[in-house]
PDB file of C-alpha atoms in Angstrom:
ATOM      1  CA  UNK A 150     -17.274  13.557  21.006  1.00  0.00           C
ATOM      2  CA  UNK A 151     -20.399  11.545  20.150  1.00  0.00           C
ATOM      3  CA  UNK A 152     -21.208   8.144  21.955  1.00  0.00           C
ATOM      4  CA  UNK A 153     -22.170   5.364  19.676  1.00  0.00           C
ATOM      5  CA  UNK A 154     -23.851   2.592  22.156  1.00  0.00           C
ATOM      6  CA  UNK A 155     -26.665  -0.567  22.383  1.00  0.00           C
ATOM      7  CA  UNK A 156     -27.599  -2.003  25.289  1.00  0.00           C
ATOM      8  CA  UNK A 157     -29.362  -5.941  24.582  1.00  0.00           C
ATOM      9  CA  UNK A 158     -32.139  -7.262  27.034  1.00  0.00           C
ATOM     10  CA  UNK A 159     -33.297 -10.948  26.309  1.00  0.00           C
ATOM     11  CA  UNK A 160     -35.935 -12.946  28.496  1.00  0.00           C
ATOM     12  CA  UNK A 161     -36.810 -16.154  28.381  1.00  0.00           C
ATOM     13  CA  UNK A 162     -40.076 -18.451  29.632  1.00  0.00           C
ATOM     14  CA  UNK A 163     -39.993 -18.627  33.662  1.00  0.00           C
ATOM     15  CA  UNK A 164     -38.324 -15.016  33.891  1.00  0.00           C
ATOM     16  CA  UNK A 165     -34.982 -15.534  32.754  1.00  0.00           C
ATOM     17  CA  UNK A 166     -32.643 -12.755  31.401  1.00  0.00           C
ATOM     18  CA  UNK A 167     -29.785 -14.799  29.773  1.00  0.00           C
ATOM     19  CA  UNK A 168     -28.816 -11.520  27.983  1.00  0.00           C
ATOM     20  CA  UNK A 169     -28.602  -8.107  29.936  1.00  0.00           C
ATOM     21  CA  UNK A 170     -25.930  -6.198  28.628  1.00  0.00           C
ATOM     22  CA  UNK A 171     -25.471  -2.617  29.220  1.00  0.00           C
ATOM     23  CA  UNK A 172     -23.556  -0.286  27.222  1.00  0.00           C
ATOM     24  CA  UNK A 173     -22.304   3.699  27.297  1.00  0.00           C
ATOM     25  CA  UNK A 174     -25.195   5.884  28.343  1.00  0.00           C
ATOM     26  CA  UNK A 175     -28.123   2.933  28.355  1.00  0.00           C
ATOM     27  CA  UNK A 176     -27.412   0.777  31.525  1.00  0.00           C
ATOM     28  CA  UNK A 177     -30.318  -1.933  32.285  1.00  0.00           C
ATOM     29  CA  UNK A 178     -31.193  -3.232  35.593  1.00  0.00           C
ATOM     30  CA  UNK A 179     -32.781  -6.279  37.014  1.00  0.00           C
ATOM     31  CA  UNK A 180     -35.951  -5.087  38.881  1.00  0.00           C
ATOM     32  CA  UNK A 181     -38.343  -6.528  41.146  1.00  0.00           C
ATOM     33  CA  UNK A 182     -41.406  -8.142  38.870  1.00  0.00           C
ATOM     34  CA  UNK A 183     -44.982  -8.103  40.111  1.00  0.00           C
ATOM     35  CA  UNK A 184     -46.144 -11.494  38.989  1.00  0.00           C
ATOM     36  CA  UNK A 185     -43.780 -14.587  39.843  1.00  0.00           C
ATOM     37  CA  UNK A 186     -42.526 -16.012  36.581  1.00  0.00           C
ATOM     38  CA  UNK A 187     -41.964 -12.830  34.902  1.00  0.00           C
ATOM     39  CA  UNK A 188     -38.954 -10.218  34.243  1.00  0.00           C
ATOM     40  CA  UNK A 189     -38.894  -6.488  34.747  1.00  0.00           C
ATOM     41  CA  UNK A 190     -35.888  -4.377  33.642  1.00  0.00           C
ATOM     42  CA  UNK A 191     -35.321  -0.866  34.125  1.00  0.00           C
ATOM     43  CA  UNK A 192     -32.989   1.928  32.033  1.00  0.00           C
ATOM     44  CA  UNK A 193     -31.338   4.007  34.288  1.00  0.00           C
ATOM     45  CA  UNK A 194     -29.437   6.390  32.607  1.00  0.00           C
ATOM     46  CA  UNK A 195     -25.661   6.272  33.228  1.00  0.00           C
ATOM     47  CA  UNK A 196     -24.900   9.477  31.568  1.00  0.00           C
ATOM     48  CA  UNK A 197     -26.554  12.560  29.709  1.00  0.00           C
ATOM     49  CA  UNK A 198     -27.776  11.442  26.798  1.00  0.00           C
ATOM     50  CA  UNK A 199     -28.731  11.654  24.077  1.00  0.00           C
ATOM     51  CA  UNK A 200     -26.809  14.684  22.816  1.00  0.00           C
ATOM     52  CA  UNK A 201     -25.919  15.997  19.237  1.00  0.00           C
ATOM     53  CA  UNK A 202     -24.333  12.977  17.047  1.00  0.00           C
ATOM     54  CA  UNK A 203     -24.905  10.273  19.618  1.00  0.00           C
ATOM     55  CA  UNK A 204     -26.444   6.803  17.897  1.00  0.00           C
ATOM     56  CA  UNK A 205     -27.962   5.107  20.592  1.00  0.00           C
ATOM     57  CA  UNK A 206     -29.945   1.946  19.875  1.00  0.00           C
ATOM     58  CA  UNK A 207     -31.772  -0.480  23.064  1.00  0.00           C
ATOM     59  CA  UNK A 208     -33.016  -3.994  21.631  1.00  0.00           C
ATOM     60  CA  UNK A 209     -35.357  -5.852  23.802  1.00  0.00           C
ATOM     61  CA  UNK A 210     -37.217  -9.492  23.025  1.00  0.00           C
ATOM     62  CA  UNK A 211     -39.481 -11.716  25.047  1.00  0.00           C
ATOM     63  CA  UNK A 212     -38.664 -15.043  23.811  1.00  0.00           C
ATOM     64  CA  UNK A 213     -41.636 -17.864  22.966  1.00  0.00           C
ATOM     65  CA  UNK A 214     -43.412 -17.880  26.416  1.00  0.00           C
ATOM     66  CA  UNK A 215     -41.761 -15.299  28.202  1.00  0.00           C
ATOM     67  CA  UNK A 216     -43.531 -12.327  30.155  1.00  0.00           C
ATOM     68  CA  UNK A 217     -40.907  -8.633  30.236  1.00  0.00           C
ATOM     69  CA  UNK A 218     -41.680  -5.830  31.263  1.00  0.00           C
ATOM     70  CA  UNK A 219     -39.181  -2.563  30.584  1.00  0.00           C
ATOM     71  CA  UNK A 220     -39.493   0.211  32.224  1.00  0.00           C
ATOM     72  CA  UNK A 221     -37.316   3.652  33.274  1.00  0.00           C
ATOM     73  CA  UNK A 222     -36.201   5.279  36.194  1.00  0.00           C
ATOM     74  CA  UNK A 223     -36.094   8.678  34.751  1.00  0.00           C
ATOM     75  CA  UNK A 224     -36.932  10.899  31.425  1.00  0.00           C
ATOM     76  CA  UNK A 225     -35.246  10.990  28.617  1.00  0.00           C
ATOM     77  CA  UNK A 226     -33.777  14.297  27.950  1.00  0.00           C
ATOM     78  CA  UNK A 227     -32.381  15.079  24.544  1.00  0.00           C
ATOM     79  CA  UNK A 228     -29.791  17.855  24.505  1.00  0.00           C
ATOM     80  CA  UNK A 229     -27.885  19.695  22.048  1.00  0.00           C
ATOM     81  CA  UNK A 230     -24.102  18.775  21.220  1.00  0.00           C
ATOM     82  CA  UNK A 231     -21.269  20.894  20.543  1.00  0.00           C
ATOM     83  CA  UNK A 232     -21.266  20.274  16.543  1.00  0.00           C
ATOM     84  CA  UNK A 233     -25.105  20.960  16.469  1.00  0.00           C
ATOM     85  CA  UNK A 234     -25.666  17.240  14.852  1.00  0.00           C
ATOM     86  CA  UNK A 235     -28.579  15.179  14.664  1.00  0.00           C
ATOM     87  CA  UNK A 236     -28.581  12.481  17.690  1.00  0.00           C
ATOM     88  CA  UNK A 237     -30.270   9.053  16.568  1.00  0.00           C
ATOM     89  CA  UNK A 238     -31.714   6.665  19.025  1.00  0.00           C
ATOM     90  CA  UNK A 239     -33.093   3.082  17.833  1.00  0.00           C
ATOM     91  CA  UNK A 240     -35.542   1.110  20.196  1.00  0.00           C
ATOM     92  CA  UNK A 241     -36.325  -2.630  18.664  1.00  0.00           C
ATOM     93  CA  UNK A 242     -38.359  -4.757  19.858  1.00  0.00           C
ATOM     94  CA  UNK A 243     -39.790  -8.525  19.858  1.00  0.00           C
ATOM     95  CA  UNK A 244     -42.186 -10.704  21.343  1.00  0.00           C
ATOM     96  CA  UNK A 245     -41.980 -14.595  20.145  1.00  0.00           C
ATOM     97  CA  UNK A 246     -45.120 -17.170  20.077  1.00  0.00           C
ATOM     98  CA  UNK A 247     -47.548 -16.382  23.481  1.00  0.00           C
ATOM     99  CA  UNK A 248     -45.297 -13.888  24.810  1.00  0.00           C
ATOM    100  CA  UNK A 249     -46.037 -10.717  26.854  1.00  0.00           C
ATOM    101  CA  UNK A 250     -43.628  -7.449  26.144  1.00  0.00           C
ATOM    102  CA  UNK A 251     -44.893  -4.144  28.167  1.00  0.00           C
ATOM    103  CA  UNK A 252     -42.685  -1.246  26.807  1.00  0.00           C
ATOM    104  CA  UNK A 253     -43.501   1.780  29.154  1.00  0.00           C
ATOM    105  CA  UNK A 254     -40.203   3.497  29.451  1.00  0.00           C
ATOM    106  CA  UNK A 255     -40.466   7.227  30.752  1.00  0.00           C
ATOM    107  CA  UNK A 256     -40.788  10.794  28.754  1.00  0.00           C
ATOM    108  CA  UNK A 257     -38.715  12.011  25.775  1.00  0.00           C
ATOM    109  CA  UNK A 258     -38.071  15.796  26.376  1.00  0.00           C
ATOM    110  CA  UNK A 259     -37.126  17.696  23.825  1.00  0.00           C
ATOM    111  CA  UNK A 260     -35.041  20.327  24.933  1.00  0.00           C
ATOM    112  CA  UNK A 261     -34.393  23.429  23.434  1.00  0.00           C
ATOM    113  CA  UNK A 262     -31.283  23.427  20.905  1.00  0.00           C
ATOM    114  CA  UNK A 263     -31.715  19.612  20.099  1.00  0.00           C
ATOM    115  CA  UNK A 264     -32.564  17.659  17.449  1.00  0.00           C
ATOM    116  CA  UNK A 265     -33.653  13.846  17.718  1.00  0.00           C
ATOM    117  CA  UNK A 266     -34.815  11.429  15.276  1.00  0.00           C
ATOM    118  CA  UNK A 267     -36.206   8.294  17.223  1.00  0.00           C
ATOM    119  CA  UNK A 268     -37.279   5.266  15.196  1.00  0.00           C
ATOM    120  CA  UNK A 269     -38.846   2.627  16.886  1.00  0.00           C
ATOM    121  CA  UNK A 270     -39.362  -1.146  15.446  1.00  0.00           C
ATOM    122  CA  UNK A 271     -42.004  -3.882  16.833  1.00  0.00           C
ATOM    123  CA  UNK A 272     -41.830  -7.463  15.828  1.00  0.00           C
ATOM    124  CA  UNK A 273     -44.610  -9.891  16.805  1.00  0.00           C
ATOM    125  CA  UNK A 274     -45.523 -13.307  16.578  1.00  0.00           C
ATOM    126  CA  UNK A 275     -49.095 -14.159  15.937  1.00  0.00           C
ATOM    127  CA  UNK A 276     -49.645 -15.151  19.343  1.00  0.00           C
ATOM    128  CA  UNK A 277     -47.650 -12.345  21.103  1.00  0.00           C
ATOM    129  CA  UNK A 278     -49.314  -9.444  23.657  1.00  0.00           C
ATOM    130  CA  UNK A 279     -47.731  -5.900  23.583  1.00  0.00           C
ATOM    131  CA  UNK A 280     -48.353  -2.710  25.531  1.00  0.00           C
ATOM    132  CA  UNK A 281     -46.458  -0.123  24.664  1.00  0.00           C
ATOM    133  CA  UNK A 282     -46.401   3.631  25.659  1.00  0.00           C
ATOM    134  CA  UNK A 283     -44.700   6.686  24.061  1.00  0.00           C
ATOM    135  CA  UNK A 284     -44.382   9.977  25.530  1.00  0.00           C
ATOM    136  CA  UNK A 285     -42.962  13.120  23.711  1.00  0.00           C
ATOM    137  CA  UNK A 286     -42.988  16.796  25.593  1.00  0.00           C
ATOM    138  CA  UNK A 287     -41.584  19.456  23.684  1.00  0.00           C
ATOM    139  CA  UNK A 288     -39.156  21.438  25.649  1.00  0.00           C
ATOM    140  CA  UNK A 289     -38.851  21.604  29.206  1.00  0.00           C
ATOM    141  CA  UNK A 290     -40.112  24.417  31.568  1.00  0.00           C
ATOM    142  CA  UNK A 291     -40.633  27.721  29.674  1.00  0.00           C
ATOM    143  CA  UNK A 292     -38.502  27.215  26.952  1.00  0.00           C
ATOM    144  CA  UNK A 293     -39.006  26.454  23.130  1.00  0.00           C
ATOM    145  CA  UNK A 294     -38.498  22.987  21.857  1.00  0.00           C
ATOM    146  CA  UNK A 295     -35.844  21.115  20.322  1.00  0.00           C
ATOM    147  CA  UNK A 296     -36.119  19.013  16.719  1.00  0.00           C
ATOM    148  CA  UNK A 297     -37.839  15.521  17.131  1.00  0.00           C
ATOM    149  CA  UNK A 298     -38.627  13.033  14.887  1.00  0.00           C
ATOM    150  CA  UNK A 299     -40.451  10.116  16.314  1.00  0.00           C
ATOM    151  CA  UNK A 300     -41.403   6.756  13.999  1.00  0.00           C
ATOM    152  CA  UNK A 301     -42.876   3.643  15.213  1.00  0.00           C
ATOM    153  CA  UNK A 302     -43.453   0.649  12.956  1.00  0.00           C
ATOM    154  CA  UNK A 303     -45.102  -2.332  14.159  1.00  0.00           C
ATOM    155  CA  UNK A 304     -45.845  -5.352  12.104  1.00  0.00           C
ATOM    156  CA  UNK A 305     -47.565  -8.776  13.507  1.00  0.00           C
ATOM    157  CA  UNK A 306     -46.738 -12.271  12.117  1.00  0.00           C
ATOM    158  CA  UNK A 307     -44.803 -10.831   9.518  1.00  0.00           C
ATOM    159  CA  UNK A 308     -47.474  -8.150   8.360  1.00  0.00           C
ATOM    160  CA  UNK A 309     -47.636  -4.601   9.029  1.00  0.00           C
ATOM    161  CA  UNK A 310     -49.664  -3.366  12.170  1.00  0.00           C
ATOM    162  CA  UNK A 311     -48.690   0.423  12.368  1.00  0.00           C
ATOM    163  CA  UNK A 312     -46.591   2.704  10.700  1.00  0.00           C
ATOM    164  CA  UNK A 313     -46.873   6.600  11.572  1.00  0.00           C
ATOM    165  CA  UNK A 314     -44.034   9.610  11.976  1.00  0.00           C
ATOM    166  CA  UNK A 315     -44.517  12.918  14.354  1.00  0.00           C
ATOM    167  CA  UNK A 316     -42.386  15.679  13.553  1.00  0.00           C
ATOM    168  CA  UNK A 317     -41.881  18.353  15.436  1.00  0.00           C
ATOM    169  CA  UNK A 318     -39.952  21.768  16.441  1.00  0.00           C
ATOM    170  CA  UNK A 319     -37.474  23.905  14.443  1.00  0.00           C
ATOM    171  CA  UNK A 320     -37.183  22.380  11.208  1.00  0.00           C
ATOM    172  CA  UNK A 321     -40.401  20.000  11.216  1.00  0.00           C
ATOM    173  CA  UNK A 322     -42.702  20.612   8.147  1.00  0.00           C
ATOM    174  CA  UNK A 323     -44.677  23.805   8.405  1.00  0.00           C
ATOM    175  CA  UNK A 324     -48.185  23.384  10.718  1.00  0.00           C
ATOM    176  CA  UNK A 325     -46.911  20.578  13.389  1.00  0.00           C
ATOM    177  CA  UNK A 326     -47.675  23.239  15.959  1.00  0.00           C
ATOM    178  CA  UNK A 327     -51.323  23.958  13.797  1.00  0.00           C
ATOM    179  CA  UNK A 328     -54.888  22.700  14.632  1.00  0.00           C
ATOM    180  CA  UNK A 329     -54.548  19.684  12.518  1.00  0.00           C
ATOM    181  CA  UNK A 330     -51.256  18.332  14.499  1.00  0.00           C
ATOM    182  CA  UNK A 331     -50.987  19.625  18.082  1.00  0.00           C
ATOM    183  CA  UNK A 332     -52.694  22.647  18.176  1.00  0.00           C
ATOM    184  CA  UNK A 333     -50.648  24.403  20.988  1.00  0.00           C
ATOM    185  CA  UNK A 334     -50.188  21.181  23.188  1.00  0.00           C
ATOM    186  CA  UNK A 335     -46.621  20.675  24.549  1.00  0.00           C
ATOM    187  CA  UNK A 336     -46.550  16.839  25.390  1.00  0.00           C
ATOM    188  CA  UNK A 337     -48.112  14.196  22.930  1.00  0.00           C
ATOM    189  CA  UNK A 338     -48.380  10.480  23.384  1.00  0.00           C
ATOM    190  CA  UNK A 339     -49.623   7.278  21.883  1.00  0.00           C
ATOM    191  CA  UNK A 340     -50.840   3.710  23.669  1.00  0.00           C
ATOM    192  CA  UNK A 341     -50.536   0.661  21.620  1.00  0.00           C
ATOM    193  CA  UNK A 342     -52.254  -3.037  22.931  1.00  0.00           C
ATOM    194  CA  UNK A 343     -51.943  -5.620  21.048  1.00  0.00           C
ATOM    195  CA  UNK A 344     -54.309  -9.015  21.925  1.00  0.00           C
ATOM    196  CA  UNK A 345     -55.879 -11.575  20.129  1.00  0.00           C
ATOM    197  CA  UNK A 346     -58.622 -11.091  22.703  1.00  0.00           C
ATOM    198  CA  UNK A 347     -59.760  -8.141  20.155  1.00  0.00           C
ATOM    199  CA  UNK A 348     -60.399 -10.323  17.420  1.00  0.00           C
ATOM    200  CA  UNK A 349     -63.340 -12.021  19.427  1.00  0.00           C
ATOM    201  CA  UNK A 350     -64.317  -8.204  20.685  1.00  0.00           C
ATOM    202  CA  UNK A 351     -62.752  -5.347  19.223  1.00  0.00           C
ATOM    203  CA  UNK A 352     -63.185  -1.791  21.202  1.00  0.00           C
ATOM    204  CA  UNK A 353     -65.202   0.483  20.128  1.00  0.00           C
ATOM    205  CA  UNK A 354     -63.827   4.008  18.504  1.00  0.00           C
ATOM    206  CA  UNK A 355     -64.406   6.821  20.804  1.00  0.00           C
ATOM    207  CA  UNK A 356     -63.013  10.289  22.353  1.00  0.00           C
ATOM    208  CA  UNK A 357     -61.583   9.918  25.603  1.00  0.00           C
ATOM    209  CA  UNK A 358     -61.795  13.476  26.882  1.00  0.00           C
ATOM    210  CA  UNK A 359     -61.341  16.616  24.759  1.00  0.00           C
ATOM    211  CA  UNK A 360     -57.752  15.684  23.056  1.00  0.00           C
ATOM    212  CA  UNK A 361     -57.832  11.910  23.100  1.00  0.00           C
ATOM    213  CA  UNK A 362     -58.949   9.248  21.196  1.00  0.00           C
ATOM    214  CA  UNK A 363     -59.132   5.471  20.993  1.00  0.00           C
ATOM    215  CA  UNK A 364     -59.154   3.782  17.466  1.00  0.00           C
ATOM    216  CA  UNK A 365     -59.677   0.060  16.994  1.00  0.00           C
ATOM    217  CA  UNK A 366     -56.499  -1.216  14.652  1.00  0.00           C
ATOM    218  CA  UNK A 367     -56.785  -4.310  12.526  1.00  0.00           C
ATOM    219  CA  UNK A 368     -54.372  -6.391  13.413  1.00  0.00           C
ATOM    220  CA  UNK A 369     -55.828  -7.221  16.294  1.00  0.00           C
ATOM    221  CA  UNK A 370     -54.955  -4.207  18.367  1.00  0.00           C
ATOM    222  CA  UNK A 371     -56.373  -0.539  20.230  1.00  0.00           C
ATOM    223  CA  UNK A 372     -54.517   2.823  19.708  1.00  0.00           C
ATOM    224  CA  UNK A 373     -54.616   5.685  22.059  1.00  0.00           C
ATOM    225  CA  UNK A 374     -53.148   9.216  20.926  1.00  0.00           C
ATOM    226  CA  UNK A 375     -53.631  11.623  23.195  1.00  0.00           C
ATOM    227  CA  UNK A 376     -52.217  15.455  23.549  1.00  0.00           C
ATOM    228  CA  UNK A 377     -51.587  17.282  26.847  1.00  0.00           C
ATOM    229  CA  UNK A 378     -50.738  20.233  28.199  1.00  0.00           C
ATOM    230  CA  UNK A 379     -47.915  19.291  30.242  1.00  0.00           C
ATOM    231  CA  UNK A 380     -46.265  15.879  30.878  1.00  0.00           C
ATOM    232  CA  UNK A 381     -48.369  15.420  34.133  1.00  0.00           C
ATOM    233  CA  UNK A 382     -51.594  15.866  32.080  1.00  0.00           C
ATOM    234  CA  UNK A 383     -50.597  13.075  29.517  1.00  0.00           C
ATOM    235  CA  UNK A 384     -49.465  10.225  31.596  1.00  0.00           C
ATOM    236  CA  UNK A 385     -53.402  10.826  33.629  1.00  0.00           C
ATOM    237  CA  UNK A 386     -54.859  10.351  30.287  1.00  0.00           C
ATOM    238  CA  UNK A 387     -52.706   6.803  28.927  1.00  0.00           C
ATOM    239  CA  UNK A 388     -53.250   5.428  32.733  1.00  0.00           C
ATOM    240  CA  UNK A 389     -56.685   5.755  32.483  1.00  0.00           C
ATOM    241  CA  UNK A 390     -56.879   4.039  28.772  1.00  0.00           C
ATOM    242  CA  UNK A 391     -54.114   1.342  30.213  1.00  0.00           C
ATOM    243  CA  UNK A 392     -56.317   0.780  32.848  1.00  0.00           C
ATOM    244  CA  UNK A 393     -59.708   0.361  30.212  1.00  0.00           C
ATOM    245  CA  UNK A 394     -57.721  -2.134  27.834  1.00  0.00           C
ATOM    246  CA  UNK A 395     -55.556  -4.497  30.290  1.00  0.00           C
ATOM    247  CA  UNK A 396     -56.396  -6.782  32.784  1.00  0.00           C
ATOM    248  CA  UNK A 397     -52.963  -6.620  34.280  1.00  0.00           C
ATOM    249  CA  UNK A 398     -49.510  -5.995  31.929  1.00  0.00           C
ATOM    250  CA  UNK A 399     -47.614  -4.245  34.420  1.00  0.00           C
TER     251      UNK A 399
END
């Protein structure tokens, strides 16, 4: 039987969660914050999910002021259900006027027999900061992957930021595993920072390494898309470009 959940995290100036609300499979936490002032959640995963014909869907905001950070304890591990459906899992998310929102929630494996389409929405006020981190490895230890579909759309003061799709595995258009797309790589991942401080300085396009590389977005903002051989290998490589393009969002 598929699970049809949404768990609700709203902060507020000061570090205030006035809405934390946990539901099916997603269950948020209060954590421990680094910076007084501030409010860190983390998904811990209550159950195995998602499988075949679960619709999952986690809405986060950072109200006008507010500083949240939501993280994961664990990967996410989609898994094949007994009907062979498509499992759907929303993630929206917005940041109000001078607010801070750091999305770095854990892998999404792709496990062999699955199919996932993940759709991810970004709202920000003009004067809003967002990090956010994705992280796709496709299929766990020697095995083939499952079907993903990843989208993440991103607009800023009412105009649109980013807007790209990934597919991959059985079923994805033909050359997703090609030269052009991953070229053999099993784990794949993308950086977003958004500041106004890149207005006044905007990066500088370059190649971080042999299968990453950081683009300057108008907007203001800096993308990082990186591919890895392994899930170990990718995180190294967004770290390392976290560490170049924040002072301290964690």
């Amino acid at each position: 039987m598929s699970v049809r959940a949404t768990a609700r995290i709203v902060a507020r100036a000061g570090g205030a969660l006035p809405v934390l609300e946990s539901d099916g499979p997603l269950a948020v936490r209060r954590t421990r914050a680094r910076e007084p002032g501030t409010a860190r959640v983390t998904v811990v995963g209550a159950m195995s999910a998602p499988l075949g014909g679960d619709r999952l869907a986690l809405e986060a905001r950072a109200g006008d002021g507010a500083h949240l950070t939501v993280d994961a304890a664990a990967a996410t591990v989609s898994l094949p259900g007994p009907t062979g459906a498509t499992a759907h899992y929303d993630v929206r998310l917005a940041a109000g006027e001078r607010a801070r929102l750091v999305w770095l929630p854990e892998q999404l494996i792709a496990a062999n027999g699955s199919s996932l389409r993940m759709r991810t929405t970004v709202e920000l006020a003009a004067t809003a900061r967002l990090v956010l981190r994705e992280e796709q490895v496709l299929g766990r230890t020697d095995e083939e992957p499952g079907t993903l579909l990843t989208r993440l759309t991103v607009r800023r003061a009412g105009r649109p930021l980013l807007d790209q799709e990934l597919a991959c595995g059985p079923g994805a258009p033909g050359g997703w595993d090609g030269p052009a797309v991953l070229a053999g790589h099993r784990a794949v991942g993308q950086l977003l920072v958004v500041d106004g401080a890149f207005e006044a300085e905007p990066v500088v396009p370059r190649q971080l390494g042999a299968t990453a590389v950081l683009t300057p977005l108008a907007g203001p903002a800096a993308l990082v898309t990186a591919l890895a051989a392994d899930a170990r290998a990718l995180r190294r490589i967004l770290d390392g470009a976290l560490a170049g393009l924040t002072r301290d969002d964690g």
